[in-house]
Short mmCIF file of C-alpha atoms in Angstrom, two decimals:
data_model
loop_
_atom_site.label_atom_id
_atom_site.label_comp_id
_atom_site.label_asym_id
_atom_site.label_seq_id
_atom_site.Cartn_x
_atom_site.Cartn_y
_atom_site.Cartn_z
CA TYR Z 106 -68.42 -108.69 -58.18
CA HIS Z 107 -69.99 -109.20 -61.61
CA TYR Z 108 -68.94 -112.24 -63.62
CA GLN Z 109 -68.36 -112.01 -67.33
CA PRO Z 110 -69.58 -114.96 -69.47
CA LEU Z 111 -66.97 -117.59 -70.28
CA LYS Z 112 -66.03 -118.61 -73.79
CA GLU Z 113 -66.36 -122.28 -74.73
CA ASP Z 114 -63.74 -124.59 -73.10
CA HIS Z 115 -62.51 -121.74 -70.88
CA ILE Z 116 -62.21 -121.48 -67.14
CA ARG Z 117 -61.42 -118.78 -64.64
CA LEU Z 118 -58.37 -118.82 -62.50
CA LEU Z 119 -57.88 -116.79 -59.39
CA ARG Z 120 -54.62 -114.83 -59.26
CA LEU Z 121 -53.57 -114.13 -55.70
CA ASN Z 122 -51.48 -110.96 -55.82
CA GLN Z 123 -48.33 -110.30 -53.79
CA ARG Z 124 -49.11 -108.59 -50.53
CA SER Z 125 -47.48 -107.50 -47.34
CA LEU Z 126 -47.91 -109.25 -44.00
CA PHE Z 127 -50.82 -107.20 -42.60
CA SER Z 128 -52.62 -106.34 -45.82
CA GLU Z 129 -55.86 -107.98 -47.07
CA PRO Z 130 -55.57 -110.37 -49.91
CA SER Z 131 -56.07 -108.90 -53.38
CA CYS Z 132 -57.04 -111.11 -56.31
CA GLU Z 133 -57.90 -111.11 -59.99
CA LEU Z 134 -60.01 -113.51 -61.91
CA ILE Z 135 -58.60 -114.25 -65.33
CA GLU Z 136 -60.17 -116.32 -68.11
CA VAL Z 137 -58.03 -118.89 -69.83
CA SER Z 138 -58.52 -121.83 -72.22
CA LEU Z 139 -58.65 -125.03 -70.16
CA TYR Z 140 -56.35 -126.60 -72.78
CA ASP Z 141 -53.72 -123.81 -72.75
CA ALA Z 142 -53.88 -122.72 -69.14
CA PRO Z 143 -50.77 -121.60 -67.31
CA ALA Z 144 -49.63 -123.68 -64.26
CA PHE Z 145 -52.26 -123.49 -61.50
CA GLU Z 146 -53.17 -125.27 -58.33
CA ALA Z 147 -56.67 -126.69 -57.93
CA ILE Z 148 -58.16 -126.61 -54.46
CA SER Z 149 -60.43 -129.37 -53.13
CA TYR Z 150 -62.16 -128.43 -49.88
CA THR Z 151 -65.58 -128.20 -48.21
CA TRP Z 152 -67.53 -125.01 -48.09
CA GLY Z 153 -68.54 -125.45 -44.42
CA VAL Z 154 -71.92 -124.75 -42.91
CA LYS Z 155 -72.09 -120.95 -43.38
CA PRO Z 156 -72.79 -119.50 -46.81
CA PRO Z 157 -70.12 -117.23 -48.36
CA HIS Z 158 -70.03 -114.12 -46.11
CA ILE Z 159 -66.49 -112.93 -45.93
CA PRO Z 160 -65.57 -110.09 -48.40
CA LEU Z 161 -62.62 -110.72 -50.75
CA LYS Z 162 -61.27 -108.08 -53.09
CA VAL Z 163 -61.42 -109.44 -56.65
CA ASN Z 164 -60.69 -107.26 -59.61
CA GLY Z 165 -61.17 -104.24 -57.37
CA CYS Z 166 -64.71 -105.41 -56.40
CA GLN Z 167 -66.06 -107.35 -53.48
CA LEU Z 168 -66.90 -111.05 -53.65
CA LYS Z 169 -68.21 -113.07 -50.66
CA VAL Z 170 -66.23 -116.23 -49.81
CA THR Z 171 -66.44 -118.91 -47.17
CA SER Z 172 -64.10 -119.00 -44.15
CA ALA Z 173 -62.32 -122.02 -45.68
CA VAL Z 174 -61.39 -119.93 -48.70
CA GLU Z 175 -60.41 -116.99 -46.53
CA GLU Z 176 -58.01 -119.30 -44.53
CA LEU Z 177 -56.52 -120.74 -47.70
CA LEU Z 178 -55.88 -117.23 -49.15
CA SER Z 179 -54.00 -116.18 -46.06
CA ILE Z 180 -50.76 -117.19 -47.76
CA LEU Z 181 -48.51 -114.34 -48.78
CA VAL Z 182 -47.01 -115.54 -52.08
CA PRO Z 183 -48.64 -114.89 -55.47
CA LYS Z 184 -50.17 -117.95 -57.03
CA LEU Z 185 -52.72 -119.04 -59.55
CA PHE Z 186 -55.67 -121.15 -58.15
CA TRP Z 187 -58.79 -122.80 -59.33
CA ILE Z 188 -61.31 -122.71 -56.58
CA ASP Z 189 -64.80 -123.78 -57.65
CA ALA Z 190 -66.73 -121.36 -55.39
CA ILE Z 191 -64.88 -118.40 -56.91
CA CYS Z 192 -63.96 -119.53 -60.40
CA ILE Z 193 -67.54 -120.69 -61.25
CA ASP Z 194 -70.32 -118.13 -61.07
CA GLN Z 195 -72.39 -119.96 -58.46
CA GLU Z 196 -75.56 -117.96 -59.27
CA ASN Z 197 -75.44 -118.80 -62.96
CA ILE Z 198 -77.20 -122.17 -63.49
CA ASN Z 199 -76.18 -122.37 -67.13
CA GLU Z 200 -72.49 -121.72 -66.36
CA LYS Z 201 -72.53 -124.27 -63.58
CA SER Z 202 -74.04 -126.91 -65.86
CA ILE Z 203 -71.16 -126.35 -68.37
CA GLN Z 204 -68.29 -125.96 -65.77
CA LEU Z 205 -69.18 -128.84 -63.39
CA PRO Z 206 -68.57 -131.63 -66.01
CA LEU Z 207 -65.17 -130.00 -66.61
CA MET Z 208 -64.05 -130.43 -63.01
CA THR Z 209 -62.33 -133.80 -63.62
CA GLU Z 210 -60.26 -132.37 -66.40
CA ILE Z 211 -59.64 -129.19 -64.39
CA TYR Z 212 -58.14 -131.32 -61.57
CA GLN Z 213 -56.19 -133.44 -64.07
CA ARG Z 214 -54.62 -130.34 -65.75
CA ALA Z 215 -53.71 -128.68 -62.43
CA SER Z 216 -50.00 -128.68 -61.63
CA ARG Z 217 -50.99 -129.72 -58.13
CA VAL Z 218 -54.24 -130.44 -56.30
CA ILE Z 219 -54.40 -129.24 -52.73
CA VAL Z 220 -56.85 -130.77 -50.28
CA TRP Z 221 -57.62 -127.97 -47.87
CA LEU Z 222 -59.07 -129.19 -44.63
CA GLY Z 223 -58.72 -125.93 -42.86
CA ALA Z 224 -56.67 -124.84 -39.92
CA PRO Z 225 -55.86 -127.66 -37.45
CA GLU Z 226 -58.03 -127.90 -34.32
CA ASN Z 227 -55.16 -129.55 -32.41
CA PRO Z 228 -51.56 -129.05 -33.47
CA ARG Z 229 -50.55 -132.30 -31.70
CA ASP Z 230 -52.94 -134.27 -33.89
CA THR Z 231 -51.56 -132.56 -36.99
CA LEU Z 232 -48.03 -133.41 -36.02
CA ALA Z 233 -49.02 -137.00 -35.42
CA VAL Z 234 -50.69 -137.34 -38.81
CA ARG Z 235 -47.71 -135.65 -40.54
CA LYS Z 236 -45.33 -138.11 -38.90
CA ILE Z 237 -47.48 -140.99 -40.11
CA ILE Z 238 -47.69 -139.74 -43.73
CA LYS Z 239 -43.94 -139.13 -43.74
CA VAL Z 240 -43.22 -142.66 -42.64
CA LEU Z 241 -45.74 -144.19 -45.01
CA ASP Z 242 -44.06 -142.41 -47.88
CA PHE Z 243 -41.32 -145.09 -47.69
CA PRO Z 244 -42.82 -148.19 -49.39
CA GLN Z 245 -39.70 -150.19 -48.63
CA LEU Z 246 -40.81 -150.45 -45.01
CA PHE Z 247 -42.72 -153.74 -44.81
CA ILE Z 248 -43.69 -153.73 -41.18
CA SER Z 249 -47.08 -153.95 -39.48
CA THR Z 250 -49.00 -150.71 -38.80
CA THR Z 251 -48.92 -151.43 -35.07
CA ALA Z 252 -45.07 -151.82 -35.14
CA LEU Z 253 -44.76 -148.77 -37.36
CA LEU Z 254 -46.87 -146.57 -35.00
CA GLY Z 255 -45.12 -147.97 -32.00
CA ASN Z 256 -41.88 -146.69 -33.41
CA ILE Z 257 -43.21 -143.19 -33.92
CA PHE Z 258 -45.35 -142.63 -30.82
CA ASP Z 259 -45.07 -143.46 -27.15
CA ARG Z 260 -48.74 -144.39 -27.18
CA GLU Z 261 -50.07 -145.88 -30.46
CA GLU Z 262 -53.65 -145.06 -29.47
CA GLU Z 263 -52.69 -141.37 -29.83
CA ALA Z 264 -51.78 -141.98 -33.48
CA PHE Z 265 -54.98 -143.93 -34.23
CA LEU Z 266 -57.06 -141.21 -32.62
CA ALA Z 267 -55.34 -138.52 -34.74
CA ILE Z 268 -55.98 -140.52 -37.90
CA ALA Z 269 -59.61 -141.08 -36.86
CA LYS Z 270 -60.12 -137.35 -36.27
CA LEU Z 271 -58.66 -136.60 -39.64
CA LEU Z 272 -60.92 -139.05 -41.42
CA GLU Z 273 -63.99 -137.59 -39.67
CA HIS Z 274 -63.50 -134.30 -41.54
CA PRO Z 275 -66.50 -133.60 -43.85
CA TRP Z 276 -64.18 -133.63 -46.92
CA PHE Z 277 -64.00 -137.44 -46.68
CA GLU Z 278 -67.83 -137.73 -46.70
CA ARG Z 279 -68.10 -136.30 -50.25
CA ILE Z 280 -69.41 -138.82 -52.60
CA TRP Z 281 -66.52 -138.52 -55.18
CA VAL Z 282 -63.86 -138.77 -52.46
#
């Protein structure tokens, strides 16, 4: 894939096209004004240890992405995303020096920011963390954490271990997180 230079105050968005269940994702990169962009979702994630190596069809050409991006793009519905590794030409130092300072504003202007931690290693842990988040979404519950977890789980250690595993994800080690 060959990136075209961006105009001042412009960003690229990745349009994930509609696809059928067993087809490969097909995408387009579109250039938009940051201040007049259509609704998009910004993705916050970690690249992982391997460099981009998985082919993704973008504007009819091939672009290499990480496994985290490939997992994320496995959804079937068309959407507009801002994903730094794709929307910024990673090999263009000048572009990166202009785009990176815009990231705060990009995230602020997104209709939603998705923290993508990847596929769950253990579905039971994922279920435990989801239950905790759901219960914590009700601020009117003024009870201790231990009592709260005791009401959700047979063994509260299970819940604490699930949360600990979640917080060990490399995403939480990033300096701005």
